[in-house]
Coordinates of C-alpha atoms and ligand atoms in Angstrom, one line a residue:
M1 CA 14.2 7.9 4.6
N2 CA 13.6 9.9 7.7
A3 CA 16.2 9.9 10.6
T4 CA 13.9 9.7 13.5
I5 CA 11.6 6.6 14.1
I6 CA 8.5 7.3 16.2
L7 CA 7.5 4.6 18.8
P8 CA 3.8 4.1 19.8
D9 CA 3.3 4.8 23.5
P10 CA 4.3 2.3 26.0
E11 CA 0.7 1.0 26.9
T12 CA 0.3 0.2 23.2
M13 CA 3.4 -1.5 22.8
Y14 CA 3.2 -3.6 25.9
Q15 CA -0.3 -4.7 24.7
A16 CA 0.9 -5.7 21.5
I17 CA 3.7 -7.8 23.2
V18 CA 0.9 -9.5 25.3
D19 CA -1.1 -10.0 22.4
R20 CA 1.8 -10.9 19.8
D21 CA 0.3 -8.4 17.6
A22 CA 1.8 -9.3 14.1
E23 CA 0.4 -5.6 13.1
M24 CA 2.9 -4.0 15.2
E25 CA 5.9 -5.9 13.6
G26 CA 8.8 -3.8 12.3
L27 CA 7.4 -0.7 14.4
F28 CA 9.3 -1.2 17.6
L29 CA 11.5 -3.9 19.5
F30 CA 11.5 -4.7 23.1
A31 CA 14.1 -5.9 25.6
V32 CA 14.0 -7.7 28.8
K33 CA 16.0 -6.5 31.5
T34 CA 16.1 -9.6 33.5
T35 CA 17.2 -11.9 30.4
G36 CA 19.2 -9.4 28.5
I37 CA 17.7 -10.4 25.2
F38 CA 15.7 -8.3 22.9
C39 CA 12.6 -9.4 20.7
R40 CA 10.1 -8.3 18.1
P41 CA 6.6 -7.9 19.2
G42 CA 5.4 -11.1 17.7
C43 CA 7.8 -13.3 19.5
K44 CA 6.4 -16.6 20.7
A45 CA 8.4 -16.5 24.0
K46 CA 6.4 -15.9 27.2
P47 CA 5.4 -12.4 27.7
P48 CA 7.5 -10.5 30.1
K49 CA 6.5 -8.6 32.9
R50 CA 5.8 -4.8 32.4
E51 CA 8.6 -3.6 34.7
N52 CA 11.2 -5.5 32.9
V53 CA 10.4 -4.3 29.3
E54 CA 12.3 -1.5 27.7
F55 CA 11.4 -0.4 24.3
F56 CA 13.9 0.3 21.3
A57 CA 13.3 1.8 17.7
T58 CA 15.8 -0.2 16.1
A59 CA 18.0 -3.3 16.6
D60 CA 20.9 -1.1 16.8
D61 CA 19.6 0.7 19.6
A62 CA 19.0 -2.3 21.6
L63 CA 22.4 -3.7 20.7
A64 CA 24.0 -0.4 21.9
A65 CA 22.0 -0.7 25.1
G66 CA 23.8 -3.9 25.7
Y67 CA 21.2 -6.3 24.8
R68 CA 21.5 -9.6 22.7
A69 CA 19.3 -10.7 19.7
C70 CA 16.7 -13.3 20.5
K71 CA 17.4 -16.6 18.5
R72 CA 13.8 -17.3 18.1
C73 CA 12.4 -14.3 16.7
R74 CA 15.6 -12.8 15.2
P75 CA 14.6 -9.3 15.6
Q76 CA 17.8 -7.9 14.0
E77 CA 16.4 -8.7 10.5
L78 CA 13.3 -6.5 11.1
S79 CA 13.2 -2.9 9.5
G80 CA 11.3 -1.5 6.6
S81 CA 14.2 -2.1 4.2
V82 CA 15.8 -5.1 2.7
P83 CA 18.1 -6.8 5.5
P84 CA 21.9 -7.1 4.6
W85 CA 21.4 -11.1 4.4
L86 CA 19.0 -10.6 1.7
T87 CA 20.6 -7.9 -0.3
Q88 CA 22.4 -10.2 -2.5
L89 CA 19.3 -12.0 -3.8
V90 CA 17.3 -8.8 -4.2
D91 CA 20.0 -7.2 -6.3
A92 CA 20.3 -10.6 -8.4
L93 CA 16.3 -10.6 -8.7
E94 CA 16.5 -6.9 -10.1
A95 CA 19.4 -7.6 -12.5
E96 CA 17.8 -10.7 -13.9
P97 CA 14.0 -10.4 -13.2
T98 CA 13.1 -13.2 -15.8
R99 CA 15.2 -15.8 -14.2
R100 CA 13.4 -18.6 -12.6
W101 CA 14.6 -19.4 -9.1
S102 CA 14.7 -22.7 -7.6
N103 CA 15.4 -23.7 -3.8
A104 CA 18.8 -25.2 -5.0
D105 CA 19.6 -21.5 -6.4
L106 CA 18.9 -20.1 -3.1
I107 CA 20.9 -22.6 -1.3
D108 CA 23.8 -22.1 -3.5
M109 CA 23.7 -18.3 -2.6
G110 CA 24.0 -19.6 1.0
L111 CA 20.1 -18.7 2.0
S112 CA 17.7 -20.7 3.4
P113 CA 14.7 -20.9 1.2
I114 CA 12.3 -20.9 4.3
R115 CA 14.0 -17.8 5.6
V116 CA 13.4 -16.3 2.2
R117 CA 10.1 -17.3 1.7
H118 CA 9.1 -16.0 5.4
W119 CA 10.6 -12.7 4.4
F120 CA 8.6 -11.9 1.2
Q121 CA 5.4 -13.1 2.8
E122 CA 5.9 -10.7 5.7
H123 CA 6.8 -7.6 3.5
Y124 CA 5.0 -8.2 0.4
Q125 CA 2.1 -10.1 1.7
M126 CA 3.0 -12.8 -1.2
T127 CA 5.0 -15.8 -1.5
F128 CA 8.5 -15.6 -3.0
H129 CA 7.3 -17.2 -6.1
A130 CA 4.2 -14.9 -6.3
Y131 CA 6.5 -12.0 -5.9
L132 CA 8.9 -13.3 -9.0
R133 CA 5.7 -13.7 -11.0
T134 CA 4.4 -10.2 -10.6
R135 CA 7.9 -8.8 -11.2
R136 CA 8.0 -10.7 -14.6
I137 CA 4.5 -9.6 -15.4
G138 CA 5.4 -6.2 -14.4
L139 CA 8.1 -6.2 -16.8
A140 CA 5.9 -7.7 -19.4
V141 CA 3.3 -4.9 -18.7
D142 CA 6.1 -2.3 -19.3
M143 CA 7.3 -3.8 -22.3
L144 CA 3.6 -4.0 -24.0
N145 CA 3.0 -0.4 -23.0
A146 CA 6.3 0.5 -24.7
G147 CA 4.6 -0.7 -27.9
Q148 CA 6.5 -4.1 -28.2
D149 CA 4.8 -6.9 -30.1
V150 CA 3.3 -9.6 -27.9
T151 CA 5.5 -12.4 -29.1
S152 CA 8.8 -11.0 -28.3
V153 CA 7.6 -9.5 -24.9
A154 CA 6.4 -13.2 -24.0
L155 CA 9.9 -14.5 -24.9
D156 CA 11.8 -11.5 -23.1
S157 CA 10.0 -11.6 -20.0
G158 CA 10.8 -15.4 -19.6
Y159 CA 7.7 -17.4 -20.9
Q160 CA 8.6 -20.4 -22.9
S161 CA 5.2 -20.0 -24.8
L162 CA 2.8 -17.4 -26.0
S163 CA -0.3 -19.3 -24.5
G164 CA 1.3 -19.5 -21.2
F165 CA 2.3 -15.8 -21.3
R166 CA -1.4 -15.0 -22.1
D167 CA -2.8 -17.3 -19.4
S168 CA -0.3 -15.9 -16.8
L169 CA -1.1 -12.2 -17.8
R170 CA -4.9 -12.9 -17.6
K171 CA -4.5 -14.8 -14.1
W172 CA -2.5 -12.0 -12.5
T173 CA -3.8 -8.9 -14.0
G174 CA -7.3 -10.0 -15.1
Q175 CA -6.4 -8.8 -18.6
S176 CA -5.2 -9.7 -22.1
P177 CA -1.9 -8.4 -23.6
T178 CA -4.1 -6.2 -26.0
S179 CA -6.0 -4.5 -23.3
I180 CA -3.0 -4.0 -21.5
Q181 CA -1.4 -2.2 -24.4
Q182 CA -4.4 -0.2 -24.5
G183 CA -4.6 0.6 -20.9
E184 CA -2.2 1.5 -18.0
P185 CA -1.4 -0.2 -14.9
I186 CA -1.7 0.8 -11.2
L187 CA 1.9 0.7 -9.7
V188 CA 2.5 0.1 -6.1
E189 CA 5.6 1.0 -4.1
R190 CA 6.6 1.0 -0.4
L191 CA 7.3 4.2 1.3
L192 CA 9.1 4.2 4.6
T193 CA 7.8 6.8 7.2
P194 CA 8.6 7.2 10.9
L195 CA 5.3 5.6 11.8
G196 CA 6.1 2.5 9.7
P197 CA 6.0 1.4 6.1
M198 CA 3.3 2.6 3.8
L199 CA 2.0 1.2 0.6
A200 CA 1.4 3.8 -2.1
A201 CA -0.6 3.0 -5.4
A202 CA -0.8 5.5 -8.4
S203 CA -1.3 5.4 -12.2
D204 CA -1.1 8.4 -14.7
A205 CA -4.6 9.5 -13.3
G206 CA -3.2 10.0 -9.7
L207 CA -2.7 8.6 -6.4
C208 CA -5.4 5.9 -5.5
L209 CA -3.8 4.3 -2.4
L210 CA -1.9 5.3 0.6
E211 CA -2.1 3.2 3.5
F212 CA -0.1 1.9 6.4
A213 CA 1.3 -1.5 5.3
D214 CA 0.6 -3.3 8.4
R215 CA -3.3 -3.0 8.0
K216 CA -5.4 -6.0 8.0
M217 CA -7.6 -4.2 5.6
L218 CA -5.0 -4.0 2.8
P219 CA -5.7 -7.1 0.8
K220 CA -9.3 -6.0 0.6
Q221 CA -8.3 -2.5 -0.3
F222 CA -6.3 -4.0 -3.3
E223 CA -9.2 -5.9 -4.2
R224 CA -11.5 -3.0 -4.3
I225 CA -9.1 -0.9 -6.1
N226 CA -8.7 -3.6 -8.7
K227 CA -12.7 -3.9 -9.1
R228 CA -13.2 -0.1 -8.9
F229 CA -10.5 0.7 -11.7
Q230 CA -10.2 -2.5 -13.6
Q231 CA -6.5 -1.9 -14.2
P232 CA -3.7 -4.5 -13.2
I233 CA -1.8 -3.7 -10.1
L234 CA 1.8 -4.2 -10.3
P235 CA 5.0 -3.6 -8.1
G236 CA 7.0 -0.6 -9.8
T237 CA 7.7 3.3 -9.7
H238 CA 5.7 6.1 -11.2
P239 CA 6.4 9.8 -11.1
V240 CA 3.3 10.3 -8.9
L241 CA 4.5 7.9 -6.4
S242 CA 7.9 9.4 -6.3
E243 CA 6.3 12.9 -5.7
A244 CA 4.0 11.4 -3.3
A245 CA 7.1 10.0 -1.3
Q246 CA 8.6 13.4 -1.4
Q247 CA 5.7 15.2 -0.1
I248 CA 5.0 12.5 2.6
D249 CA 8.6 13.0 3.9
Q250 CA 8.2 16.6 4.1
Y251 CA 5.0 16.3 5.8
F252 CA 6.8 14.1 8.7
R253 CA 9.6 16.6 8.8
G254 CA 6.8 19.3 9.9
E255 CA 7.5 21.2 6.6
R256 CA 4.5 20.6 4.5
S257 CA 1.0 21.2 5.5
E258 CA -0.9 20.8 2.3
F259 CA -0.5 18.2 -0.5
T260 CA -0.3 19.0 -4.2
L261 CA -0.8 15.5 -5.5
P262 CA -3.1 14.2 -8.2
L263 CA -5.6 12.2 -6.2
R264 CA -8.1 9.5 -7.4
L265 CA -11.1 10.0 -4.8
D266 CA -13.3 8.0 -6.9
G267 CA -16.3 6.4 -4.7
T268 CA -20.1 7.0 -4.6
S269 CA -21.0 10.4 -4.8
F270 CA -21.7 10.8 -0.9
Q271 CA -18.4 9.2 -0.4
E272 CA -16.9 11.6 -2.8
T273 CA -18.3 14.6 -1.2
V274 CA -17.3 13.3 2.3
W275 CA -13.7 12.8 1.4
Q276 CA -13.9 16.1 -0.3
K277 CA -14.9 18.0 2.8
L278 CA -12.2 16.0 4.8
L279 CA -9.7 17.9 2.4
E280 CA -10.9 21.1 3.8
I281 CA -10.0 20.4 7.3
P282 CA -7.1 22.7 8.0
Y283 CA -3.9 21.4 9.2
G284 CA -3.7 20.9 12.9
Q285 CA -7.4 21.1 13.5
T286 CA -9.9 18.7 14.0
R287 CA -13.7 18.4 13.3
S288 CA -16.5 15.9 14.5
Y289 CA -18.6 13.5 12.7
G290 CA -21.6 15.6 13.4
E291 CA -20.0 18.7 12.3
L292 CA -19.1 17.3 8.9
A293 CA -22.7 15.9 8.5
K294 CA -24.1 19.4 9.3
Q295 CA -21.7 21.0 6.8
L296 CA -22.9 18.5 4.2
G297 CA -26.7 19.4 4.9
K298 CA -27.3 15.9 6.3
P299 CA -27.3 16.5 10.2
N300 CA -28.6 13.0 10.7
A301 CA -25.9 11.4 8.7
S302 CA -22.9 11.4 11.2
R303 CA -22.7 7.5 11.0
A304 CA -22.6 7.3 7.5
V305 CA -19.8 10.3 7.6
G306 CA -17.9 8.1 10.1
R307 CA -18.1 5.0 8.0
T308 CA -17.1 6.9 4.8
N309 CA -14.3 8.4 6.7
G310 CA -13.1 4.8 7.7
D311 CA -13.2 4.0 4.1
N312 CA -10.7 6.7 3.0
R313 CA -7.9 5.1 1.0
L314 CA -5.5 8.0 0.9
A315 CA -4.3 8.1 4.7
I316 CA -2.6 11.6 5.7
V317 CA -3.3 13.1 2.1
V318 CA -7.0 13.0 2.8
P319 CA -6.8 13.8 6.4
C320 CA -9.4 11.3 8.1
H321 CA -7.0 11.3 11.3
R322 CA -8.6 15.0 11.8
V323 CA -12.1 13.9 12.5
V324 CA -12.9 13.3 16.1
R325 CA -15.9 12.4 18.2
S326 CA -18.0 15.3 19.4
D327 CA -17.0 14.9 22.8
G328 CA -13.1 15.4 21.5
H329 CA -12.4 11.8 21.9
L330 CA -10.1 10.6 19.3
C331 CA -12.2 7.4 18.3
G332 CA -11.1 4.8 15.7
Y333 CA -8.4 5.2 13.2
A334 CA -8.0 2.5 10.6
G335 CA -4.1 2.9 10.9
G336 CA -4.2 2.6 14.7
L337 CA -5.2 5.0 17.4
W338 CA -1.5 5.6 18.5
R339 CA -0.8 6.9 14.8
K340 CA -3.8 9.2 14.8
K341 CA -2.7 10.5 18.1
W342 CA 0.7 11.1 16.9
L343 CA -0.5 12.7 13.6
L344 CA -2.6 15.1 15.4
E345 CA 0.1 15.9 17.9
H346 CA 2.7 16.3 15.4
E347 CA 0.5 18.8 13.3
R348 CA -0.3 20.8 16.4
K349 CA 3.3 20.8 17.3
A350 CA 4.6 21.8 13.7
R351 CA 2.0 24.5 13.4
Q352 CA 3.1 26.0 16.6
T353 CA 7.0 26.1 15.6
Q354 CA 7.8 25.4 12.1
L355 CA 5.3 25.9 9.7
P356 CA 4.7 29.5 8.5
L357 CA 1.0 29.5 8.3
Ligands
LIG401 ZN1 12.2 -13.2 20.7

């Protein structure tokens, strides 16, 4: 985890408050000088006037500045990691992943089922029960991969019948136990960065997804990955993901200008050529869509280059943020313009001061 959290620029943050932009959740908090209360960007309360707003990276910072947490949007519960009120449950889930949880179990733990459901929905884009199911399926896939026989896997992962297990497996991974034993799953993990949480996905063949987790596009990206690779996607860890987490961390510290990760660029041959070209843009520099098109020998294809740039699944590592308009304007970035701006500025500064280039 990085020590510093970077805030978007004030105009972007204020606009997010006015728009109650859910995409900005978890990236910053704001406090209102006239009421002494701090909120998250999506708070349903009436947006305050710009001159009364102060921005904070964490709830601790806002509390330290003398603000009280809003009772409506509960800003203290928002960060990239598991909040204290939920740790007991998350620990229990990990200790006993096959257990079936009822609302009564949650209430027994002193938790509100609605609050639990809301948190899982917000952080994993799935319901609490869907999360439990994917954890169980993930466990089963691990056991199948380890060569355990199908019947004992079904029982060990908490299924009462073999047919129920097969149905569930097919529903969630699109595969049968046998095809899983022969193939390998794509594992997904959340990484925390100063620009907000990212989702990373990888298999033995390499990293196939790295995206900011608040992106609207994400469910679609998963669908595309599922279609393209024909492999089950499950929450879990993988050596490629640990390595990616480490290199991303170094990148944000300004200690890494190039990535040495196995990448799965898989796309059409045009897409792959464009993404390969992006990898050649040096750290801290930019190229225009037109320049890239020319380099590819297709000077009229700058629109197609732009589209392919936007289709990049490996943010930061395949540096689509280094592509700008020919007049130098930053133009669109799937992860948000403020992030693109920050990444370019970060690279420019690190290049001048820290990195031996
Ligand atoms: Zn609020």
